[in-house]
Amino acid sequence: MALLAAAPAARASSDDAQAWLSLSATKKLSDSFDLVMDVNSRHFDNATHLGHVQARGMIGWKPDGGKSGGLLGLGYSYVWTKSLDGETVHENRIFQQASYPLLEFGKAELVGRTRLEERWYSNVDGMFVRLRQQVRLNVPLQGPEGLRAIVHTEALILLSTPQKDDDGEGFNQFRSFAGLGIPLTDALALEAGYLNQTIVKGTHRTNHALSLGVSAKF
């Protein structure tokens, strides 16, 4: 399958223990626009192999000045991947994104994020198109201001590939997370927890990851 050749991953076993690390920053440009940047890495094969590095930037527009929490974004990602056998692939990705509130009950909030990605790989001709849909629950907890429980799940759907007979189209994987959002300072927060990545196409494997992310706002 071309997509699997284009996106090498750890294949030491059907199940793998991993570490996913990220650092993100949001800069308020005006009442209506934000600049969002992040760098993330993924460590495969029992967290011993650096197999994925991504640098991403996005301009986000808040239609109502941020009052509702909605955000429309346009961005670019560069992705470097290296398989366990040493194959390196470079990816360029353009994406469009919408974040929006869904429900509020008590102090808890349910929010959604829809992202469309156009992807080009260094070892495959043509463009891949992927849709990502995430639903996230944030529940404030007693303790420091900003402490919260976080649960989210995301479906990743491959809409099209350059090979029209490729059976990789459709639901590709699910990512589910449970953890805590922990305030570090007024501008810094840590998000830590367990992430489950279930691949339902191709290799049919499950990855279990420690997910750690630090975010800054300024």
Tab-separated table of C-alpha atoms in Angstrom:
chain	number	residue	atom	x	y	z
A	1	MET	CA	0.000	0.000	0.000
A	2	ALA	CA	1.477	3.323	-1.050
A	3	LEU	CA	0.429	5.184	2.070
A	4	LEU	CA	2.227	2.779	4.343
A	5	ALA	CA	5.361	3.082	2.233
A	6	ALA	CA	5.035	6.837	2.453
A	7	ALA	CA	4.604	6.956	6.216
A	8	PRO	CA	6.995	4.476	7.843
A	9	ALA	CA	6.348	3.624	11.479
A	10	ALA	CA	7.498	1.249	14.138
A	11	ARG	CA	6.743	-2.384	13.353
A	12	ALA	CA	8.666	-4.195	16.060
A	13	SER	CA	5.430	-5.862	17.174
A	14	SER	CA	1.701	-5.574	16.649
A	15	ASP	CA	1.595	-3.540	19.866
A	16	ASP	CA	4.248	-0.944	20.666
A	17	ALA	CA	5.055	1.243	23.677
A	18	GLN	CA	5.855	4.787	22.549
A	19	ALA	CA	6.432	8.347	23.765
A	20	TRP	CA	4.811	11.342	22.034
A	21	LEU	CA	6.257	14.717	23.030
A	22	SER	CA	5.194	18.209	21.964
A	23	LEU	CA	5.913	21.872	22.536
A	24	SER	CA	3.412	24.485	21.329
A	25	ALA	CA	3.046	28.243	21.507
A	26	THR	CA	0.150	30.583	20.736
A	27	LYS	CA	0.841	34.257	20.066
A	28	LYS	CA	-2.077	36.666	20.058
A	29	LEU	CA	-1.643	38.915	17.044
A	30	SER	CA	-4.883	40.859	17.521
A	31	ASP	CA	-8.384	40.355	18.884
A	32	SER	CA	-9.192	38.395	15.720
A	33	PHE	CA	-5.960	36.558	14.835
A	34	ASP	CA	-3.589	34.122	16.563
A	35	LEU	CA	-0.309	32.584	15.428
A	36	VAL	CA	-0.045	28.941	16.547
A	37	MET	CA	3.225	26.994	16.321
A	38	ASP	CA	4.238	23.568	17.552
A	39	VAL	CA	6.985	20.971	17.312
A	40	ASN	CA	6.377	17.341	18.177
A	41	SER	CA	8.298	14.089	18.175
A	42	ARG	CA	7.333	10.421	18.428
A	43	HIS	CA	9.594	7.716	19.797
A	44	PHE	CA	8.801	4.152	18.692
A	45	ASP	CA	9.943	0.605	19.561
A	46	ASN	CA	9.504	0.919	23.328
A	47	ALA	CA	10.361	4.620	23.041
A	48	THR	CA	13.947	3.871	21.910
A	49	HIS	CA	13.678	4.982	18.248
A	50	LEU	CA	13.074	8.576	17.137
A	51	GLY	CA	10.799	7.954	14.163
A	52	HIS	CA	8.789	11.150	13.674
A	53	VAL	CA	9.457	14.880	13.956
A	54	GLN	CA	6.935	17.516	12.892
A	55	ALA	CA	7.111	21.312	12.788
A	56	ARG	CA	3.785	23.052	12.241
A	57	GLY	CA	2.546	26.626	11.990
A	58	MET	CA	-0.958	28.059	11.605
A	59	ILE	CA	-2.683	31.412	11.363
A	60	GLY	CA	-6.006	31.266	13.205
A	61	TRP	CA	-8.952	33.624	12.766
A	62	LYS	CA	-11.467	34.106	15.590
A	63	PRO	CA	-14.689	35.179	13.825
A	64	ASP	CA	-16.159	36.841	16.922
A	65	GLY	CA	-12.932	37.945	18.540
A	66	GLY	CA	-12.678	34.731	20.538
A	67	LYS	CA	-15.882	35.185	22.542
A	68	SER	CA	-17.301	31.794	21.564
A	69	GLY	CA	-14.015	29.916	21.463
A	70	GLY	CA	-14.295	29.257	17.721
A	71	LEU	CA	-11.193	29.359	15.500
A	72	LEU	CA	-10.656	28.921	11.750
A	73	GLY	CA	-7.086	28.176	10.705
A	74	LEU	CA	-4.808	27.696	7.711
A	75	GLY	CA	-1.384	26.144	8.211
A	76	TYR	CA	1.645	24.222	6.965
A	77	SER	CA	3.544	21.236	8.421
A	78	TYR	CA	6.881	19.665	7.626
A	79	VAL	CA	7.183	16.048	8.762
A	80	TRP	CA	10.313	13.876	8.937
A	81	THR	CA	9.894	10.141	9.503
A	82	LYS	CA	12.392	7.318	9.821
A	83	SER	CA	11.415	3.650	9.916
A	84	LEU	CA	13.126	1.025	12.043
A	85	ASP	CA	15.019	-0.204	8.974
A	86	GLY	CA	16.416	3.284	8.335
A	87	GLU	CA	14.198	4.551	5.503
A	88	THR	CA	13.728	8.323	5.763
A	89	VAL	CA	10.733	10.121	4.249
A	90	HIS	CA	10.016	13.845	4.064
A	91	GLU	CA	6.445	15.143	3.974
A	92	ASN	CA	4.971	18.553	3.212
A	93	ARG	CA	1.465	19.158	4.437
A	94	ILE	CA	-1.058	21.988	4.059
A	95	PHE	CA	-4.088	21.943	6.324
A	96	GLN	CA	-7.317	23.782	7.054
A	97	GLN	CA	-8.828	23.594	10.518
A	98	ALA	CA	-11.921	24.608	12.458
A	99	SER	CA	-12.195	24.479	16.273
A	100	TYR	CA	-15.561	25.085	17.906
A	101	PRO	CA	-17.546	24.563	21.133
A	102	LEU	CA	-20.149	21.793	21.130
A	103	LEU	CA	-21.733	21.530	24.587
A	104	GLU	CA	-21.374	22.871	28.102
A	105	PHE	CA	-22.683	21.070	31.184
A	106	GLY	CA	-21.817	22.573	34.521
A	107	LYS	CA	-18.203	23.681	34.326
A	108	ALA	CA	-17.300	20.965	31.821
A	109	GLU	CA	-17.099	21.683	28.100
A	110	LEU	CA	-17.157	19.533	24.986
A	111	VAL	CA	-15.303	20.983	21.998
A	112	GLY	CA	-14.704	19.806	18.448
A	113	ARG	CA	-11.907	20.141	15.921
A	114	THR	CA	-12.159	19.342	12.213
A	115	ARG	CA	-8.977	19.319	10.139
A	116	LEU	CA	-8.469	18.673	6.411
A	117	GLU	CA	-4.927	17.841	5.268
A	118	GLU	CA	-3.319	17.770	1.828
A	119	ARG	CA	-0.107	15.697	2.004
A	120	TRP	CA	2.877	15.179	-0.322
A	121	TYR	CA	5.613	12.577	0.349
A	122	SER	CA	9.171	12.471	-0.962
A	123	ASN	CA	8.855	8.818	-2.035
A	124	VAL	CA	5.367	8.845	-3.606
A	125	ASP	CA	4.019	10.919	-6.508
A	126	GLY	CA	0.715	12.705	-6.041
A	127	MET	CA	-1.353	14.104	-3.209
A	128	PHE	CA	-3.038	12.341	-0.293
A	129	VAL	CA	-6.079	13.952	1.346
A	130	ARG	CA	-6.979	13.144	4.954
A	131	LEU	CA	-9.823	14.276	7.230
A	132	ARG	CA	-9.385	14.354	10.995
A	133	GLN	CA	-12.287	14.753	13.427
A	134	GLN	CA	-11.625	15.212	17.128
A	135	VAL	CA	-14.029	15.560	20.061
A	136	ARG	CA	-12.545	16.715	23.379
A	137	LEU	CA	-13.956	16.904	26.908
A	138	ASN	CA	-12.401	19.334	29.412
A	139	VAL	CA	-13.463	18.995	33.067
A	140	PRO	CA	-12.128	21.533	35.632
A	141	LEU	CA	-10.820	19.963	38.842
A	142	GLN	CA	-10.361	21.247	42.354
A	143	GLY	CA	-6.904	22.652	42.879
A	144	PRO	CA	-4.843	25.282	41.072
A	145	GLU	CA	-6.616	27.501	38.547
A	146	GLY	CA	-6.544	25.701	35.193
A	147	LEU	CA	-6.204	22.139	36.530
A	148	ARG	CA	-8.476	19.877	34.498
A	149	ALA	CA	-9.162	16.345	33.368
A	150	ILE	CA	-8.972	15.865	29.603
A	151	VAL	CA	-10.428	13.113	27.435
A	152	HIS	CA	-10.456	13.237	23.652
A	153	THR	CA	-10.816	10.920	20.695
A	154	GLU	CA	-10.009	11.500	17.041
A	155	ALA	CA	-10.902	9.619	13.862
A	156	LEU	CA	-8.501	9.899	10.892
A	157	ILE	CA	-10.054	9.224	7.493
A	158	LEU	CA	-8.087	8.939	4.247
A	159	LEU	CA	-10.320	10.567	1.616
A	160	SER	CA	-8.172	10.057	-1.477
A	161	THR	CA	-4.827	8.703	-2.663
A	162	PRO	CA	-2.967	9.008	-5.999
A	163	GLN	CA	-3.649	5.297	-6.616
A	164	LYS	CA	-7.352	5.003	-7.380
A	165	ASP	CA	-7.366	1.276	-6.598
A	166	ASP	CA	-5.694	1.749	-3.215
A	167	ASP	CA	-7.700	-0.017	-0.504
A	168	GLY	CA	-6.239	2.334	2.109
A	169	GLU	CA	-9.008	4.900	1.661
A	170	GLY	CA	-11.545	5.213	4.461
A	171	PHE	CA	-11.072	5.072	8.239
A	172	ASN	CA	-7.341	4.715	8.838
A	173	GLN	CA	-6.871	5.077	12.589
A	174	PHE	CA	-8.284	6.279	15.886
A	175	ARG	CA	-6.402	8.203	18.570
A	176	SER	CA	-7.800	8.416	22.095
A	177	PHE	CA	-6.299	10.276	25.051
A	178	ALA	CA	-6.982	10.521	28.788
A	179	GLY	CA	-4.946	12.693	31.101
A	180	LEU	CA	-4.549	15.951	32.997
A	181	GLY	CA	-4.010	19.566	32.067
A	182	ILE	CA	-1.679	21.016	34.703
A	183	PRO	CA	-0.924	24.747	34.957
A	184	LEU	CA	2.804	25.494	35.396
A	185	THR	CA	2.721	29.296	35.291
A	186	ASP	CA	0.233	31.893	34.085
A	187	ALA	CA	1.536	31.330	30.535
A	188	LEU	CA	2.635	27.668	30.590
A	189	ALA	CA	0.675	24.423	30.956
A	190	LEU	CA	1.510	20.730	30.824
A	191	GLU	CA	-0.809	18.137	29.293
A	192	ALA	CA	0.148	14.605	30.317
A	193	GLY	CA	-1.540	11.259	29.954
A	194	TYR	CA	-2.064	8.033	28.034
A	195	LEU	CA	-2.657	7.979	24.284
A	196	ASN	CA	-3.967	4.948	22.400
A	197	GLN	CA	-3.395	4.820	18.637
A	198	THR	CA	-5.332	2.072	16.885
A	199	ILE	CA	-4.426	1.484	13.224
A	200	VAL	CA	-7.329	-0.143	11.385
A	201	LYS	CA	-5.778	-0.273	7.908
A	202	GLY	CA	-2.660	-2.022	6.668
A	203	THR	CA	-0.655	-3.186	9.688
A	204	HIS	CA	-3.678	-3.415	12.057
A	205	ARG	CA	-1.728	-2.601	15.191
A	206	THR	CA	-2.216	-0.745	18.474
A	207	ASN	CA	0.302	1.680	19.939
A	208	HIS	CA	0.305	2.712	23.603
A	209	ALA	CA	1.976	6.069	24.199
A	210	LEU	CA	2.977	8.309	27.047
A	211	SER	CA	1.871	11.725	25.805
A	212	LEU	CA	3.529	14.855	27.219
A	213	GLY	CA	2.909	18.341	25.858
A	214	VAL	CA	3.907	21.779	27.073
A	215	SER	CA	1.944	24.765	25.750
A	216	ALA	CA	2.646	28.478	26.066
A	217	LYS	CA	0.447	31.513	25.462
A	218	PHE	CA	1.785	35.026	25.076
